């Protein structure tokens, strides 16, 4: 059967994009082929516009999500939007004893396709996902609780960027070794020894993606595409509260694979029944040779210690710190921090938690500010940013689960509340839980405060921790990163010396550092092709998105050599 | 203090070599800067000649091997040459509570040096080792039991090649991301967002090299240099019976590091007292973040399951198979196999063990040969190859430890002996134990034979296993690789179809395949810059020497970003 999507068509559509991605990974300059603006989508661009996206999402509701997978032994699903309604979608429940062998059977043809063809098929999958960005936006919004604009951008183009980045790295890694080589070793006066060598990238086995609730696509695409592009089938086990965005991804992948002449079972969904906990069983199966996981430290550590048959890539919890030493743009700093604390109600693994401020205050372009002033000015900045309910709702989104709400409530008993969290009514979704951030004052000199700032409090809770000095702040930063891990570190200083000390601390403890952000770039955001997300070198994550280490061990190179 | 070895000097000496190595890794053509011929060394080449090498080795005997390491709490050593004499050398015994912190203190300056400087320092270390190749040859010979010529080549230039290869990969991996980048993201009519970004390769921590008895330098250099070149200090824990070659390596590294202005404690030795078993303790210390290991499957599996704080790279045991289907060069095949079985008395992780031969015989250019004929012709070929004692000794070397001898003796009870092992007197070292290979006939149809051919029998023991057909041979090959692992697979066939089936089996099971070797290339030998040693994808090893995966996770990239 001739595939409807030929290799030549794929190359024509995507080879330039792949080349530009490869080039950008080397330059680390700004680039993205995926537009951020909602109005950049529509029929004239070959994609769904806003109305079509909403309609596509609505059509998926209250129905079975068919995938045509082998081994489907029932239907399951119970997603409830953080905006207050049931999605009503059920997904195929899989019998792994049927599904996994079917996935394995798909390997040889996919392996034979080679790195370029696989990359181009992956780019076609991403292009189809990109064309449905407006539909994905609603799916991400109503599973993660992100506000619409963020769901569209972070769940759409930014996630697609991260997927493309992984494909490009995978392609580059597999093509470092040529497909064929001739080897001729001189033997003095005798004839040289001559061999013809063939090098084939072979996949490890089935890759398991364990999705998360807050960023199902953004955190899911890198592992999914890195594994698929290196030849591995991918079984997608979404978070039970955020199935839809990954189910849509799986459906798109299956469609494209079939059209390109490959077995659609190279990508499959493993939705689970309530409380079933299938991740643990799947993770230990011998067929599973790669695992990508985003979620709690507890389960991430369990995977690393128990799924020894697999390469395990984890992003777990961390405690992100901002060291505030001094600034020449006090307003800019406050505004930037207020935004970082508020975006998606602080439900990002990259949101700052501990703000370390010298108790003697800091020097600024607006004069010396005491610790109390800095904290109250920051509280005021957050208040101002979120003063208008409509704007606040667009920035905060909804609280993803009741545990986050409980943490906000518990925070007020941890210390003096500098900024209380308030509930914001949602104009469109009255049942949504929308909460503003809480800021609590703590003191590094009080031993009892350490429990709070020495553990992750996921959600819109931050601690303004008074420290004796900037040096003490940096010392605390070091131990926090070493013991709790950190996805991000921020620093504000006008002193070259302090800057060096901060940088040294981050180099020693392996954490990503953003200095003096006062404008439209925020510590909790990273850009694909340029920034690394996490370092992979502290307890918050054992891998970074995306670098060579993230892709290099997803395949092995088999050599076949013969006398020439 | 100005280093006596400046960056400019290092660049002038070694930058071209590094560039050629990088280029060769991409082309996989033949290249080596390290000469194989013993006469290529001498004063006119800036290296020790044969006499000087022997003299250098002799001077080291019956003495303390001083390294000037901190935390030395005693002296230990008890190496006995497989050629029958005590080396009489004692090495510093280290207190890890003193030594490890000193090694960690060396990190910041080495990290700051950057990838190029580190690579060039590593190349200088390799060049000094190369100049002492004749001394290393004796050290390797009298710890591993390799014959002199093999000790010189495999322990010298080939090991240096593998070290250089690791340095080149490490350099390439660290420089995939630029040191600095400017990032400018358009914002429509507003000013673009602009950031300056700095990317620094930071080491994981202290790297532990657990050396092996048979190839202390060849198997040790890749991990040692990959870790050092990526910024990690390296603690070398040699096999207690093969300390000297790695102690010489450590001494050379410490000298070069000091001359280049770095802390010599970046490389240190951890020799152990008899029966002390320090590898287990060191492997679990939190300071140890990388482990390179070559040795038994038992300890390798233990490391993988327990040293979870570290990246663990293992080369363990495997069962190497040759599938004999047919050949158009019967003599060539027999000669090639006879050599492979005899070289270093089969004490290579790459030596073939199971020879699978259809019980109905095979087609050859010399007519059809029955199973019995193939086996007896192979036995005759080995006999002929080793008929002359002087030549035999130069090929076989000495038996590395009594367990290998016991295995040879036990083999005769496993089945019909097609070729008995004989003891060969060594003209120069009367106390050396030199043994020729034993070949035992087994039958895949006899269930009781499986125990023998389904486990590794390290040493000069091979099994000629009768199988029903080539298809059965390939099926057995598959299960053997899947369950026992394999460093090498060989095949002889004139059929394109069988060739494809063999290749498919090796691609599915992730094993390195050599087809129809009948000349001067042997299945148990791989060439750096071109061949991969092991695949890292079957139970014999979790890493290959050397590929991107071997270096990519030895460092992480830390980013520091600031508004431009």
CSV table of C-alpha atoms in Angstrom, one decimal, chain A residues 41 47-60 128-143 148 151-152 155-156 160 217 244-245 248 252:
chain,number,residue,atom,x,y,z
A,41,UNK,CA,-4.5,30.9,13.4
A,47,UNK,CA,-5.4,26.0,11.0
A,48,UNK,CA,-8.4,26.2,13.3
A,49,UNK,CA,-9.5,29.7,14.3
A,50,UNK,CA,-10.8,30.6,17.7
A,51,UNK,CA,-14.4,29.6,17.0
A,52,UNK,CA,-13.4,26.4,15.3
A,53,UNK,CA,-11.1,25.5,18.2
A,54,UNK,CA,-13.9,25.9,20.7
A,55,UNK,CA,-16.2,24.0,18.5
A,56,UNK,CA,-13.7,21.1,18.2
A,57,UNK,CA,-13.3,21.0,21.9
A,58,UNK,CA,-17.1,21.1,22.5
A,59,UNK,CA,-17.6,18.2,20.0
A,60,UNK,CA,-15.2,16.1,22.1
A,128,UNK,CA,-1.1,18.9,12.8
A,129,UNK,CA,-1.1,19.6,16.5
A,130,UNK,CA,-0.1,23.2,15.7
A,131,UNK,CA,-3.0,23.6,13.3
A,132,UNK,CA,-5.3,22.5,16.1
A,133,UNK,CA,-3.7,24.9,18.7
A,134,UNK,CA,-7.1,26.6,19.4
A,135,UNK,CA,-8.6,23.2,20.2
A,136,UNK,CA,-5.6,22.2,22.4
A,137,UNK,CA,-5.9,25.5,24.2
A,138,UNK,CA,-9.4,24.6,25.5
A,139,UNK,CA,-8.2,21.1,26.3
A,140,UNK,CA,-5.3,22.4,28.3
A,141,UNK,CA,-7.3,25.1,30.0
A,142,UNK,CA,-10.0,22.7,31.2
A,143,UNK,CA,-7.6,20.1,32.5
A,148,UNK,CA,-7.1,30.6,28.1
A,151,UNK,CA,-3.2,27.5,27.8
A,152,UNK,CA,-3.0,28.5,24.2
A,155,UNK,CA,0.0,24.4,25.9
A,156,UNK,CA,0.3,25.2,22.2
A,160,UNK,CA,5.2,22.4,20.1
A,217,UNK,CA,1.6,19.0,26.6
A,244,UNK,CA,-7.6,15.1,26.9
A,245,UNK,CA,-4.6,17.1,25.6
A,248,UNK,CA,-5.6,14.5,21.2
A,252,UNK,CA,-2.9,13.0,15.9
